[in-house]
Amino acid sequence: QVQLVESGGGLVQAGGSLRLSCAASGRTFSSYAMGWFRQAPGKEREFVATISRSGDMTRYTDSVKGRFTISRDNAKNAVYLQIDSLKAEDTAVYFCAACTWGAATSVAGGYDYWGQGTQVTVSS
């Protein structure tokens, strides 16, 4: 069983920045690929970013490339999402997810554990 707890969301003006954190339980965090997804009101959950087990590979959806950075600290069992140059369309609940079989995928179905989400609201 893996528990994921996100934090760091909030209300921010367009152009601002936030750093989301996701704390994971378990002693095998370094064997999980991790991902961030988001869900805006009335929309389906969408892929944002993923990072490999060692952190040497990252992938982003096109709309966030150059503005979002995913990183991880395996010693702290944590994954982060640095969000810069926020736009109104980034408003959503952001979820972190763990793939315990190690695939850094953009497909939500590939993740077997999810956090409860943290709200990011961008005011224009």
Coordinates of N, CA and C in Angstrom, one line a residue:
Q1 N 0.8 -1.2 0.0 CA 0.0 0.0 0.0 C 0.9 1.2 0.0
V2 N 0.6 2.2 -0.9 CA 1.3 3.4 -1.0 C 0.4 4.6 -0.7
Q3 N 0.7 5.5 0.2 CA -0.1 6.6 0.4 C 0.7 7.9 -0.1
L4 N -0.1 8.7 -0.8 CA 0.5 9.9 -1.4 C -0.3 11.1 -0.9
V5 N 0.4 12.1 -0.5 CA -0.2 13.3 0.1 C 0.4 14.5 -0.6
E6 N -0.5 15.2 -1.4 CA 0.0 16.5 -2.1 C -0.2 17.7 -1.2
S7 N 0.7 18.7 -1.5 CA 0.5 20.0 -0.8 C 1.1 21.0 -1.7
G8 N 0.9 22.3 -1.3 CA 1.5 23.4 -2.0 C 0.6 24.1 -2.9
G9 N -0.7 23.7 -3.1 CA -1.6 24.4 -4.0 C -2.0 25.7 -3.3
G10 N -2.8 26.5 -4.1 CA -3.3 27.8 -3.6 C -3.8 28.6 -4.7
L11 N -4.1 29.9 -4.3 CA -4.5 30.9 -5.2 C -3.3 31.8 -5.6
V12 N -3.1 32.0 -6.8 CA -2.0 32.8 -7.3 C -2.4 33.6 -8.5
Q13 N -1.8 34.7 -8.7 CA -2.1 35.5 -9.9 C -1.4 34.9 -11.1
A14 N -2.0 35.2 -12.3 CA -1.4 34.8 -13.5 C 0.1 35.3 -13.6
G15 N 0.9 34.5 -14.1 CA 2.4 34.8 -14.2 C 3.2 34.4 -12.9
G16 N 2.5 34.0 -11.9 CA 3.1 33.6 -10.7 C 3.6 32.2 -10.7
S17 N 4.1 31.8 -9.5 CA 4.7 30.4 -9.4 C 4.2 29.7 -8.2
L18 N 4.2 28.4 -8.3 CA 3.9 27.5 -7.1 C 4.8 26.3 -7.2
R19 N 5.0 25.7 -6.1 CA 5.8 24.4 -6.0 C 4.9 23.4 -5.3
L20 N 4.4 22.5 -6.0 CA 3.6 21.4 -5.5 C 4.6 20.3 -5.0
S21 N 4.2 19.7 -3.9 CA 4.9 18.6 -3.3 C 4.0 17.4 -3.1
C22 N 4.6 16.2 -3.2 CA 3.9 15.0 -3.0 C 4.7 14.1 -2.1
A23 N 4.3 13.8 -0.9 CA 5.0 12.9 0.0 C 4.4 11.5 -0.1
A24 N 5.3 10.5 -0.2 CA 4.9 9.1 -0.4 C 5.3 8.3 0.8
S25 N 4.5 7.4 1.1 CA 4.9 6.4 2.2 C 5.6 5.2 1.5
G26 N 6.2 4.4 2.3 CA 6.8 3.2 1.8 C 8.3 3.2 1.7
R27 N 8.9 2.1 1.7 CA 10.3 2.0 1.7 C 10.9 1.8 0.3
T28 N 10.0 1.7 -0.7 CA 10.5 1.4 -2.1 C 10.2 2.5 -3.0
F29 N 10.1 3.7 -2.5 CA 9.7 4.9 -3.4 C 10.6 4.9 -4.6
S30 N 11.9 4.7 -4.5 CA 12.8 4.8 -5.6 C 12.6 3.8 -6.7
S31 N 11.7 2.8 -6.5 CA 11.3 1.9 -7.5 C 10.1 2.3 -8.3
Y32 N 9.4 3.4 -7.9 CA 8.2 3.9 -8.5 C 8.5 4.9 -9.5
A33 N 7.9 4.9 -10.7 CA 7.8 6.1 -11.5 C 6.7 6.9 -10.9
M34 N 6.8 8.2 -11.1 CA 5.8 9.1 -10.5 C 5.3 10.0 -11.6
G35 N 4.0 10.5 -11.4 CA 3.4 11.4 -12.4 C 2.6 12.4 -11.7
W36 N 2.4 13.5 -12.4 CA 1.4 14.5 -12.0 C 0.3 14.6 -13.1
F37 N -0.9 14.7 -12.6 CA -2.1 14.9 -13.5 C -2.9 16.0 -12.9
R38 N -3.8 16.5 -13.7 CA -4.7 17.6 -13.2 C -6.1 17.4 -13.8
Q39 N -7.0 18.0 -13.1 CA -8.4 17.9 -13.5 C -9.1 19.2 -13.3
A40 N -9.5 19.9 -14.3 CA -10.2 21.1 -14.3 C -11.7 20.9 -14.2
P41 N -12.5 21.8 -13.6 CA -13.9 21.6 -13.5 C -14.6 21.3 -14.9
G42 N -15.3 20.2 -14.9 CA -16.0 19.8 -16.1 C -15.2 19.1 -17.1
K43 N -13.9 18.9 -16.8 CA -13.0 18.3 -17.8 C -12.5 16.9 -17.2
E44 N -12.0 16.1 -18.1 CA -11.4 14.9 -17.7 C -10.0 15.1 -17.1
R45 N -9.6 14.2 -16.3 CA -8.2 14.2 -15.8 C -7.2 14.1 -16.9
E46 N -6.2 15.0 -16.9 CA -5.2 15.0 -18.0 C -3.8 14.8 -17.4
F47 N -2.9 14.3 -18.2 CA -1.5 14.1 -17.9 C -0.8 15.4 -17.9
V48 N 0.1 15.6 -16.9 CA 0.9 16.8 -16.9 C 2.4 16.5 -17.0
A49 N 2.9 15.6 -16.2 CA 4.3 15.3 -16.3 C 4.6 14.0 -15.6
T50 N 5.7 13.3 -16.0 CA 6.1 12.1 -15.3 C 7.6 12.1 -15.2
I51 N 8.1 11.3 -14.2 CA 9.5 11.2 -14.0 C 9.9 9.8 -13.7
S52 N 11.0 9.3 -14.2 CA 11.4 8.0 -14.0 C 11.9 7.7 -12.6
R53 N 12.2 6.4 -12.3 CA 12.5 6.0 -11.0 C 13.7 6.8 -10.4
S54 N 14.7 6.9 -11.3 CA 16.0 7.6 -10.9 C 15.9 9.1 -11.1
G55 N 14.9 9.6 -11.8 CA 14.8 11.0 -12.1 C 15.6 11.4 -13.3
D56 N 16.1 10.5 -14.1 CA 16.9 10.9 -15.2 C 16.1 11.1 -16.5
M57 N 14.8 10.7 -16.4 CA 14.0 10.9 -17.6 C 12.7 11.6 -17.1
T58 N 12.3 12.7 -17.8 CA 11.1 13.4 -17.5 C 10.3 13.6 -18.9
R59 N 9.0 13.7 -18.7 CA 8.2 14.0 -19.9 C 7.0 14.9 -19.5
Y60 N 6.6 15.8 -20.4 CA 5.6 16.7 -20.1 C 4.6 16.8 -21.2
T61 N 3.4 17.2 -20.9 CA 2.4 17.5 -21.9 C 2.8 18.8 -22.6
D62 N 2.4 19.0 -23.8 CA 2.9 20.1 -24.6 C 2.6 21.4 -24.0
S63 N 1.4 21.5 -23.4 CA 0.9 22.8 -22.9 C 1.7 23.4 -21.7
V64 N 2.5 22.5 -21.1 CA 3.3 23.0 -19.9 C 4.8 23.0 -20.1
K65 N 5.2 22.5 -21.2 CA 6.7 22.5 -21.5 C 7.3 23.9 -21.4
G66 N 8.4 23.9 -20.7 CA 9.1 25.2 -20.5 C 8.5 26.0 -19.3
R67 N 7.4 25.6 -18.7 CA 6.9 26.3 -17.6 C 6.8 25.4 -16.3
F68 N 6.7 24.1 -16.5 CA 6.6 23.2 -15.4 C 7.8 22.3 -15.3
T69 N 8.3 22.0 -14.1 CA 9.4 21.1 -13.9 C 9.1 20.1 -12.9
I70 N 9.2 18.8 -13.2 CA 9.0 17.7 -12.3 C 10.4 17.3 -11.8
S71 N 10.4 17.0 -10.5 CA 11.7 16.5 -9.9 C 11.3 15.6 -8.7
R72 N 12.3 14.9 -8.3 CA 12.1 14.0 -7.1 C 13.3 13.9 -6.2
D73 N 13.0 13.5 -5.0 CA 14.1 13.3 -4.0 C 13.8 12.0 -3.4
N74 N 14.5 11.0 -3.8 CA 14.3 9.6 -3.4 C 14.6 9.4 -1.9
A75 N 15.6 10.2 -1.4 CA 15.9 10.1 0.0 C 14.8 10.7 0.9
K76 N 14.0 11.5 0.4 CA 12.9 12.1 1.1 C 11.5 11.5 0.7
N77 N 11.5 10.5 -0.2 CA 10.2 10.0 -0.6 C 9.3 11.0 -1.1
A78 N 9.8 11.9 -2.0 CA 9.0 13.1 -2.4 C 9.2 13.3 -3.9
V79 N 8.1 13.8 -4.5 CA 8.2 14.3 -5.9 C 7.6 15.7 -5.9
Y80 N 8.1 16.5 -6.8 CA 7.7 17.9 -6.8 C 7.3 18.3 -8.2
L81 N 6.5 19.4 -8.2 CA 6.1 20.0 -9.5 C 6.3 21.5 -9.3
Q82 N 7.3 22.1 -10.0 CA 7.5 23.5 -10.0 C 6.7 24.1 -11.1
I83 N 5.9 25.0 -10.8 CA 5.0 25.6 -11.8 C 5.3 27.1 -11.9
D84 N 5.7 27.5 -13.1 CA 6.1 28.9 -13.3 C 5.2 29.5 -14.4
S85 N 5.1 30.8 -14.5 CA 4.4 31.5 -15.5 C 2.9 30.9 -15.6
L86 N 2.3 30.9 -14.5 CA 1.0 30.3 -14.4 C 0.0 31.1 -15.3
K87 N -0.9 30.3 -15.8 CA -2.0 30.8 -16.7 C -3.3 30.4 -16.1
A88 N -4.4 31.2 -16.5 CA -5.7 30.9 -16.0 C -6.1 29.4 -16.3
E89 N -5.7 28.9 -17.4 CA -6.0 27.6 -17.9 C -5.3 26.5 -17.1
D90 N -4.4 26.9 -16.2 CA -3.7 25.9 -15.3 C -4.6 25.6 -14.1
T91 N -5.6 26.4 -13.9 CA -6.5 26.1 -12.8 C -7.1 24.7 -12.8
A92 N -6.9 24.0 -11.7 CA -7.3 22.6 -11.7 C -6.9 22.0 -10.3
V93 N -7.4 20.8 -10.1 CA -6.9 20.0 -8.9 C -5.8 19.2 -9.5
Y94 N -4.6 19.2 -8.8 CA -3.4 18.5 -9.2 C -3.3 17.3 -8.4
F95 N -3.0 16.2 -9.0 CA -2.9 14.9 -8.4 C -1.5 14.3 -8.7
C96 N -0.9 13.7 -7.7 CA 0.3 12.9 -7.9 C -0.1 11.5 -7.9
A97 N 0.7 10.7 -8.7 CA 0.4 9.3 -8.8 C 1.6 8.5 -8.9
A98 N 1.5 7.2 -8.4 CA 2.7 6.3 -8.4 C 2.4 5.1 -9.3
C99 N 3.4 4.8 -10.1 CA 3.4 3.5 -10.8 C 4.4 2.6 -10.2
T100 N 3.9 1.6 -9.5 CA 4.7 0.8 -8.7 C 5.5 -0.3 -9.5
W101 N 5.1 -0.4 -10.8 CA 5.8 -1.3 -11.7 C 6.8 -0.5 -12.5
G102 N 7.0 0.8 -12.2 CA 8.1 1.5 -12.7 C 8.1 2.2 -14.1
A103 N 6.9 2.2 -14.7 CA 6.8 2.8 -16.0 C 6.4 4.3 -15.9
A104 N 7.3 5.2 -16.5 CA 7.0 6.6 -16.5 C 6.1 6.9 -17.7
T105 N 4.8 6.7 -17.5 CA 3.8 6.8 -18.6 C 2.9 8.0 -18.4
S106 N 2.4 8.4 -19.6 CA 1.4 9.5 -19.6 C 0.0 9.0 -19.4
V107 N -0.2 7.8 -19.4 CA -1.5 7.2 -19.3 C -1.9 7.0 -17.8
A108 N -3.1 7.6 -17.5 CA -3.5 7.5 -16.1 C -3.7 6.1 -15.6
G109 N -4.2 5.2 -16.5 CA -4.4 3.9 -16.1 C -3.2 3.1 -15.8
G110 N -2.0 3.7 -16.1 CA -0.8 3.0 -15.7 C -0.3 3.2 -14.3
Y111 N -1.0 4.1 -13.6 CA -0.7 4.4 -12.2 C -1.6 3.7 -11.2
D112 N -1.1 3.1 -10.2 CA -1.9 2.3 -9.3 C -2.2 3.0 -7.9
Y113 N -1.5 4.1 -7.7 CA -1.9 4.8 -6.4 C -2.0 6.3 -6.8
W114 N -2.9 6.9 -6.1 CA -3.2 8.4 -6.3 C -3.3 9.1 -5.0
G115 N -2.9 10.3 -5.0 CA -3.2 11.2 -3.9 C -4.6 11.8 -4.0
Q116 N -4.9 12.6 -3.0 CA -6.2 13.2 -2.9 C -6.3 14.5 -3.7
G117 N -5.2 15.0 -4.1 CA -5.2 16.3 -4.9 C -5.0 17.5 -4.1
T118 N -4.5 18.5 -4.8 CA -4.3 19.9 -4.2 C -4.8 20.9 -5.3
Q119 N -5.6 21.8 -4.8 CA -6.2 22.8 -5.7 C -5.2 23.9 -6.1
V120 N -5.1 24.2 -7.4 CA -4.4 25.3 -7.9 C -5.4 26.2 -8.6
T121 N -5.5 27.5 -8.2 CA -6.4 28.4 -8.8 C -5.6 29.7 -9.2
V122 N -5.7 30.0 -10.5 CA -4.9 31.1 -11.1 C -5.9 32.2 -11.4
S123 N -5.7 33.4 -10.8 CA -6.5 34.5 -11.1 C -5.9 35.4 -12.2
S124 N -6.7 35.8 -13.1 CA -6.2 36.6 -14.2 C -6.4 38.1 -14.0

